């Protein structure tokens, strides 16, 4: 019984730490690999900053206009395993020497869930269909957060959990200037607040 409680405890620690680490991993990847060439490795920059951001802007083109553009919303299928493994390598180095495979398993579950949530929410943001998730308060807020990223490409790098944006100073909640923005039931108004309105 005590051994099972220890396993559950370390898995919970791994899940919690993994969620926070995943936010910083996403932020770092998005800012430094997907928004600028990384030495001679330019694939993420080209596919994200040059293609995805060129097609999906913050105006009405935030949502899919042409059917062929659906394929540009998600990452390539192999990115998930590569990114999860990349994030896990340092974690494995910190947990396995101490015999905490249970904590590593918790982090793995957190990373995998985070990546799945990223892909699904990002898909729903750019291809709205009135799904159940799109009626949730959290999706509504995150969709506005991501819309602002498409307006200000060097802000709001997180899609799933903007902890890293908050801590690292890239969080923006409203636009600084008025701009034509996407509209829809699951898209908040992120225009500047009128003077005197709270």
PDB file of C-alpha atoms in Angstrom:
ATOM      1  CA  UNK A   1       0.000   0.000   0.000  1.00  0.00           C
ATOM      2  CA  UNK A   2       2.802   2.397   0.956  1.00  0.00           C
ATOM      3  CA  UNK A   3       4.635   1.643  -2.293  1.00  0.00           C
ATOM      4  CA  UNK A   4       1.488   2.383  -4.335  1.00  0.00           C
ATOM      5  CA  UNK A   5       1.011   5.721  -2.515  1.00  0.00           C
ATOM      6  CA  UNK A   6       4.633   6.602  -3.262  1.00  0.00           C
ATOM      7  CA  UNK A   7       4.129   5.822  -6.962  1.00  0.00           C
ATOM      8  CA  UNK A   8       0.951   7.942  -7.082  1.00  0.00           C
ATOM      9  CA  UNK A   9       2.721  10.780  -5.225  1.00  0.00           C
ATOM     10  CA  UNK A  10       5.685  10.854  -7.644  1.00  0.00           C
ATOM     11  CA  UNK A  11       3.413  10.551 -10.677  1.00  0.00           C
ATOM     12  CA  UNK A  12       1.382  13.523  -9.411  1.00  0.00           C
ATOM     13  CA  UNK A  13       4.610  15.493  -8.909  1.00  0.00           C
ATOM     14  CA  UNK A  14       5.644  14.548 -12.453  1.00  0.00           C
ATOM     15  CA  UNK A  15       2.256  15.518 -13.912  1.00  0.00           C
ATOM     16  CA  UNK A  16       2.276  18.910 -12.173  1.00  0.00           C
ATOM     17  CA  UNK A  17       5.890  19.702 -13.002  1.00  0.00           C
ATOM     18  CA  UNK A  18       5.421  18.374 -16.545  1.00  0.00           C
ATOM     19  CA  UNK A  19       2.523  20.740 -17.240  1.00  0.00           C
ATOM     20  CA  UNK A  20       4.577  23.762 -16.188  1.00  0.00           C
ATOM     21  CA  UNK A  21       7.711  22.546 -17.989  1.00  0.00           C
ATOM     22  CA  UNK A  22       5.610  21.948 -21.124  1.00  0.00           C
ATOM     23  CA  UNK A  23       4.452  25.577 -21.075  1.00  0.00           C
ATOM     24  CA  UNK A  24       8.070  26.778 -21.033  1.00  0.00           C
ATOM     25  CA  UNK A  25       9.072  24.182 -23.646  1.00  0.00           C
ATOM     26  CA  UNK A  26       6.255  25.341 -25.959  1.00  0.00           C
ATOM     27  CA  UNK A  27       7.215  28.997 -25.412  1.00  0.00           C
ATOM     28  CA  UNK A  28      10.906  28.353 -26.142  1.00  0.00           C
ATOM     29  CA  UNK A  29      10.192  26.247 -29.217  1.00  0.00           C
ATOM     30  CA  UNK A  30       7.662  28.748 -30.552  1.00  0.00           C
ATOM     31  CA  UNK A  31       9.796  31.830 -29.951  1.00  0.00           C
ATOM     32  CA  UNK A  32      13.269  30.609 -30.848  1.00  0.00           C
ATOM     33  CA  UNK A  33      12.704  27.795 -33.360  1.00  0.00           C
ATOM     34  CA  UNK A  34       9.371  28.545 -35.060  1.00  0.00           C
ATOM     35  CA  UNK A  35       9.755  32.324 -35.360  1.00  0.00           C
ATOM     36  CA  UNK A  36      13.363  32.585 -36.459  1.00  0.00           C
ATOM     37  CA  UNK A  37      15.784  30.355 -38.341  1.00  0.00           C
ATOM     38  CA  UNK A  38      17.798  28.173 -35.956  1.00  0.00           C
ATOM     39  CA  UNK A  39      21.221  28.109 -37.604  1.00  0.00           C
ATOM     40  CA  UNK A  40      20.764  25.976 -40.749  1.00  0.00           C
ATOM     41  CA  UNK A  41      17.645  24.243 -39.361  1.00  0.00           C
ATOM     42  CA  UNK A  42      14.937  26.358 -40.990  1.00  0.00           C
ATOM     43  CA  UNK A  43      12.064  23.873 -41.440  1.00  0.00           C
ATOM     44  CA  UNK A  44      10.044  25.017 -38.378  1.00  0.00           C
ATOM     45  CA  UNK A  45      10.563  28.690 -39.216  1.00  0.00           C
ATOM     46  CA  UNK A  46       9.510  28.238 -42.835  1.00  0.00           C
ATOM     47  CA  UNK A  47       6.450  26.091 -42.076  1.00  0.00           C
ATOM     48  CA  UNK A  48       5.245  28.200 -39.167  1.00  0.00           C
ATOM     49  CA  UNK A  49       6.288  31.842 -39.461  1.00  0.00           C
ATOM     50  CA  UNK A  50       6.465  32.028 -43.238  1.00  0.00           C
ATOM     51  CA  UNK A  51       3.564  29.749 -44.217  1.00  0.00           C
ATOM     52  CA  UNK A  52       1.152  29.425 -41.271  1.00  0.00           C
ATOM     53  CA  UNK A  53       1.337  33.110 -40.285  1.00  0.00           C
ATOM     54  CA  UNK A  54       1.172  34.205 -43.914  1.00  0.00           C
ATOM     55  CA  UNK A  55      -2.113  32.344 -44.462  1.00  0.00           C
ATOM     56  CA  UNK A  56      -3.696  32.808 -41.013  1.00  0.00           C
ATOM     57  CA  UNK A  57      -3.668  36.427 -39.864  1.00  0.00           C
ATOM     58  CA  UNK A  58      -5.656  38.164 -37.131  1.00  0.00           C
ATOM     59  CA  UNK A  59      -8.437  39.380 -39.424  1.00  0.00           C
ATOM     60  CA  UNK A  60     -11.103  37.206 -41.112  1.00  0.00           C
ATOM     61  CA  UNK A  61      -8.292  34.974 -42.436  1.00  0.00           C
ATOM     62  CA  UNK A  62      -7.668  33.748 -38.853  1.00  0.00           C
ATOM     63  CA  UNK A  63     -10.225  31.073 -39.783  1.00  0.00           C
ATOM     64  CA  UNK A  64      -9.760  28.733 -42.736  1.00  0.00           C
ATOM     65  CA  UNK A  65     -10.882  30.381 -45.978  1.00  0.00           C
ATOM     66  CA  UNK A  66      -9.678  27.800 -48.506  1.00  0.00           C
ATOM     67  CA  UNK A  67     -10.185  24.072 -47.927  1.00  0.00           C
ATOM     68  CA  UNK A  68      -6.575  23.308 -48.918  1.00  0.00           C
ATOM     69  CA  UNK A  69      -5.307  25.434 -46.000  1.00  0.00           C
ATOM     70  CA  UNK A  70      -6.627  22.954 -43.428  1.00  0.00           C
ATOM     71  CA  UNK A  71      -3.436  20.950 -43.806  1.00  0.00           C
ATOM     72  CA  UNK A  72      -1.388  23.934 -42.618  1.00  0.00           C
ATOM     73  CA  UNK A  73      -3.092  24.122 -39.203  1.00  0.00           C
ATOM     74  CA  UNK A  74      -1.502  21.080 -37.503  1.00  0.00           C
ATOM     75  CA  UNK A  75       2.158  20.231 -37.244  1.00  0.00           C
ATOM     76  CA  UNK A  76       3.473  17.317 -39.301  1.00  0.00           C
ATOM     77  CA  UNK A  77       2.501  13.950 -37.761  1.00  0.00           C
ATOM     78  CA  UNK A  78       6.052  13.130 -36.703  1.00  0.00           C
ATOM     79  CA  UNK A  79       6.518  16.368 -34.741  1.00  0.00           C
ATOM     80  CA  UNK A  80       4.589  15.028 -31.733  1.00  0.00           C
ATOM     81  CA  UNK A  81       6.890  12.090 -30.950  1.00  0.00           C
ATOM     82  CA  UNK A  82      10.016  14.146 -31.720  1.00  0.00           C
ATOM     83  CA  UNK A  83       8.963  17.054 -29.482  1.00  0.00           C
ATOM     84  CA  UNK A  84       7.827  14.817 -26.617  1.00  0.00           C
ATOM     85  CA  UNK A  85      11.077  12.835 -26.774  1.00  0.00           C
ATOM     86  CA  UNK A  86      13.136  16.070 -26.932  1.00  0.00           C
ATOM     87  CA  UNK A  87      11.401  17.382 -23.847  1.00  0.00           C
ATOM     88  CA  UNK A  88      11.725  14.057 -22.034  1.00  0.00           C
ATOM     89  CA  UNK A  89      15.490  13.626 -22.450  1.00  0.00           C
ATOM     90  CA  UNK A  90      16.491  16.095 -19.699  1.00  0.00           C
ATOM     91  CA  UNK A  91      13.659  14.827 -17.492  1.00  0.00           C
ATOM     92  CA  UNK A  92      14.851  11.238 -17.832  1.00  0.00           C
ATOM     93  CA  UNK A  93      18.360  12.369 -16.939  1.00  0.00           C
ATOM     94  CA  UNK A  94      17.019  13.969 -13.747  1.00  0.00           C
ATOM     95  CA  UNK A  95      14.573  11.272 -12.638  1.00  0.00           C
ATOM     96  CA  UNK A  96      15.888   7.843 -13.612  1.00  0.00           C
ATOM     97  CA  UNK A  97      19.251   8.040 -11.762  1.00  0.00           C
ATOM     98  CA  UNK A  98      17.202   8.524  -8.578  1.00  0.00           C
ATOM     99  CA  UNK A  99      14.875   5.629  -9.398  1.00  0.00           C
ATOM    100  CA  UNK A 100      11.847   7.839 -10.032  1.00  0.00           C
ATOM    101  CA  UNK A 101      10.449   6.255 -13.195  1.00  0.00           C
ATOM    102  CA  UNK A 102       7.036   7.140 -11.733  1.00  0.00           C
ATOM    103  CA  UNK A 103       7.830  10.886 -11.878  1.00  0.00           C
ATOM    104  CA  UNK A 104       9.159  10.450 -15.426  1.00  0.00           C
ATOM    105  CA  UNK A 105       5.930   8.659 -16.367  1.00  0.00           C
ATOM    106  CA  UNK A 106       3.927  11.572 -14.915  1.00  0.00           C
ATOM    107  CA  UNK A 107       5.953  14.066 -16.967  1.00  0.00           C
ATOM    108  CA  UNK A 108       5.497  11.908 -20.074  1.00  0.00           C
ATOM    109  CA  UNK A 109       1.717  11.873 -19.569  1.00  0.00           C
ATOM    110  CA  UNK A 110       1.750  15.662 -19.041  1.00  0.00           C
ATOM    111  CA  UNK A 111       3.874  16.295 -22.159  1.00  0.00           C
ATOM    112  CA  UNK A 112       1.751  13.970 -24.316  1.00  0.00           C
ATOM    113  CA  UNK A 113      -1.497  15.516 -23.048  1.00  0.00           C
ATOM    114  CA  UNK A 114      -0.124  19.018 -23.541  1.00  0.00           C
ATOM    115  CA  UNK A 115       0.863  18.251 -27.139  1.00  0.00           C
ATOM    116  CA  UNK A 116      -2.544  16.688 -27.830  1.00  0.00           C
ATOM    117  CA  UNK A 117      -4.297  19.709 -26.315  1.00  0.00           C
ATOM    118  CA  UNK A 118      -2.107  22.028 -28.395  1.00  0.00           C
ATOM    119  CA  UNK A 119      -2.964  20.316 -31.661  1.00  0.00           C
ATOM    120  CA  UNK A 120      -6.684  19.999 -30.906  1.00  0.00           C
ATOM    121  CA  UNK A 121      -7.196  23.548 -29.614  1.00  0.00           C
ATOM    122  CA  UNK A 122      -5.078  25.059 -32.383  1.00  0.00           C
ATOM    123  CA  UNK A 123      -7.185  23.124 -34.918  1.00  0.00           C
ATOM    124  CA  UNK A 124     -10.424  24.384 -33.326  1.00  0.00           C
ATOM    125  CA  UNK A 125      -9.125  27.966 -33.215  1.00  0.00           C
ATOM    126  CA  UNK A 126      -8.462  28.118 -36.943  1.00  0.00           C
ATOM    127  CA  UNK A 127     -11.324  25.846 -38.046  1.00  0.00           C
ATOM    128  CA  UNK A 128     -14.328  26.687 -35.823  1.00  0.00           C
ATOM    129  CA  UNK A 129     -17.285  24.291 -35.911  1.00  0.00           C
ATOM    130  CA  UNK A 130     -19.195  25.041 -32.637  1.00  0.00           C
ATOM    131  CA  UNK A 131     -17.655  22.029 -30.875  1.00  0.00           C
ATOM    132  CA  UNK A 132     -18.269  21.570 -27.153  1.00  0.00           C
ATOM    133  CA  UNK A 133     -14.735  22.754 -26.320  1.00  0.00           C
ATOM    134  CA  UNK A 134     -15.368  25.988 -28.218  1.00  0.00           C
ATOM    135  CA  UNK A 135     -18.195  26.854 -25.813  1.00  0.00           C
ATOM    136  CA  UNK A 136     -15.904  26.695 -22.783  1.00  0.00           C
ATOM    137  CA  UNK A 137     -14.664  29.792 -20.983  1.00  0.00           C
ATOM    138  CA  UNK A 138     -11.037  28.632 -21.104  1.00  0.00           C
ATOM    139  CA  UNK A 139     -11.092  28.041 -24.868  1.00  0.00           C
ATOM    140  CA  UNK A 140     -12.667  31.465 -25.377  1.00  0.00           C
ATOM    141  CA  UNK A 141      -9.839  33.124 -23.407  1.00  0.00           C
ATOM    142  CA  UNK A 142      -7.091  31.052 -25.076  1.00  0.00           C
ATOM    143  CA  UNK A 143      -8.544  31.767 -28.510  1.00  0.00           C
ATOM    144  CA  UNK A 144      -8.277  35.510 -27.849  1.00  0.00           C
ATOM    145  CA  UNK A 145      -4.740  34.931 -26.575  1.00  0.00           C
ATOM    146  CA  UNK A 146      -3.817  33.125 -29.800  1.00  0.00           C
ATOM    147  CA  UNK A 147      -5.598  35.673 -32.003  1.00  0.00           C
ATOM    148  CA  UNK A 148      -3.361  38.338 -30.479  1.00  0.00           C
ATOM    149  CA  UNK A 149      -0.327  36.181 -31.326  1.00  0.00           C
ATOM    150  CA  UNK A 150      -1.397  36.300 -34.964  1.00  0.00           C
ATOM    151  CA  UNK A 151      -1.596  40.102 -34.645  1.00  0.00           C
ATOM    152  CA  UNK A 152       1.635  40.506 -32.627  1.00  0.00           C
ATOM    153  CA  UNK A 153       3.899  37.606 -33.617  1.00  0.00           C
ATOM    154  CA  UNK A 154       6.363  38.274 -30.788  1.00  0.00           C
ATOM    155  CA  UNK A 155       3.736  38.081 -28.053  1.00  0.00           C
ATOM    156  CA  UNK A 156       1.547  35.270 -26.662  1.00  0.00           C
ATOM    157  CA  UNK A 157       3.687  32.306 -27.709  1.00  0.00           C
ATOM    158  CA  UNK A 158       1.721  29.784 -25.627  1.00  0.00           C
ATOM    159  CA  UNK A 159      -1.415  28.178 -27.047  1.00  0.00           C
ATOM    160  CA  UNK A 160      -2.370  25.802 -24.224  1.00  0.00           C
ATOM    161  CA  UNK A 161      -1.223  27.286 -20.926  1.00  0.00           C
ATOM    162  CA  UNK A 162       0.235  30.830 -21.000  1.00  0.00           C
ATOM    163  CA  UNK A 163       2.273  30.446 -17.806  1.00  0.00           C
ATOM    164  CA  UNK A 164       5.535  31.054 -19.678  1.00  0.00           C
ATOM    165  CA  UNK A 165       4.072  34.105 -21.452  1.00  0.00           C
ATOM    166  CA  UNK A 166       3.144  35.556 -18.065  1.00  0.00           C
ATOM    167  CA  UNK A 167       6.485  34.783 -16.391  1.00  0.00           C
ATOM    168  CA  UNK A 168       8.690  35.754 -19.351  1.00  0.00           C
ATOM    169  CA  UNK A 169       6.931  39.038 -20.170  1.00  0.00           C
ATOM    170  CA  UNK A 170       5.357  38.203 -23.528  1.00  0.00           C
ATOM    171  CA  UNK A 171       1.736  38.140 -22.338  1.00  0.00           C
ATOM    172  CA  UNK A 172      -0.623  40.654 -23.945  1.00  0.00           C
ATOM    173  CA  UNK A 173      -4.338  40.641 -23.077  1.00  0.00           C
ATOM    174  CA  UNK A 174      -5.620  43.300 -25.464  1.00  0.00           C
ATOM    175  CA  UNK A 175      -4.417  44.950 -28.605  1.00  0.00           C
ATOM    176  CA  UNK A 176      -2.556  48.232 -28.262  1.00  0.00           C
ATOM    177  CA  UNK A 177      -4.260  49.620 -31.357  1.00  0.00           C
ATOM    178  CA  UNK A 178      -7.558  48.965 -33.121  1.00  0.00           C
ATOM    179  CA  UNK A 179      -7.304  46.459 -35.965  1.00  0.00           C
ATOM    180  CA  UNK A 180      -9.675  44.372 -38.113  1.00  0.00           C
ATOM    181  CA  UNK A 181     -10.005  41.147 -36.145  1.00  0.00           C
ATOM    182  CA  UNK A 182     -11.636  37.763 -36.638  1.00  0.00           C
ATOM    183  CA  UNK A 183     -15.187  37.480 -35.353  1.00  0.00           C
ATOM    184  CA  UNK A 184     -17.124  34.476 -34.134  1.00  0.00           C
ATOM    185  CA  UNK A 185     -18.923  32.963 -31.161  1.00  0.00           C
ATOM    186  CA  UNK A 186     -15.685  31.611 -29.676  1.00  0.00           C
ATOM    187  CA  UNK A 187     -13.528  34.653 -30.480  1.00  0.00           C
ATOM    188  CA  UNK A 188     -13.362  37.407 -27.850  1.00  0.00           C
ATOM    189  CA  UNK A 189     -13.047  41.058 -28.736  1.00  0.00           C
ATOM    190  CA  UNK A 190      -9.392  41.896 -28.069  1.00  0.00           C
ATOM    191  CA  UNK A 191      -9.565  45.504 -29.218  1.00  0.00           C
ATOM    192  CA  UNK A 192      -8.231  48.261 -26.940  1.00  0.00           C
ATOM    193  CA  UNK A 193     -10.569  49.166 -24.116  1.00  0.00           C
ATOM    194  CA  UNK A 194     -12.406  52.450 -24.520  1.00  0.00           C
ATOM    195  CA  UNK A 195     -11.055  55.181 -22.242  1.00  0.00           C
ATOM    196  CA  UNK A 196     -12.824  55.130 -18.888  1.00  0.00           C
ATOM    197  CA  UNK A 197     -14.181  51.564 -19.323  1.00  0.00           C
ATOM    198  CA  UNK A 198     -12.999  48.897 -16.911  1.00  0.00           C
TER     199      UNK A 198
END
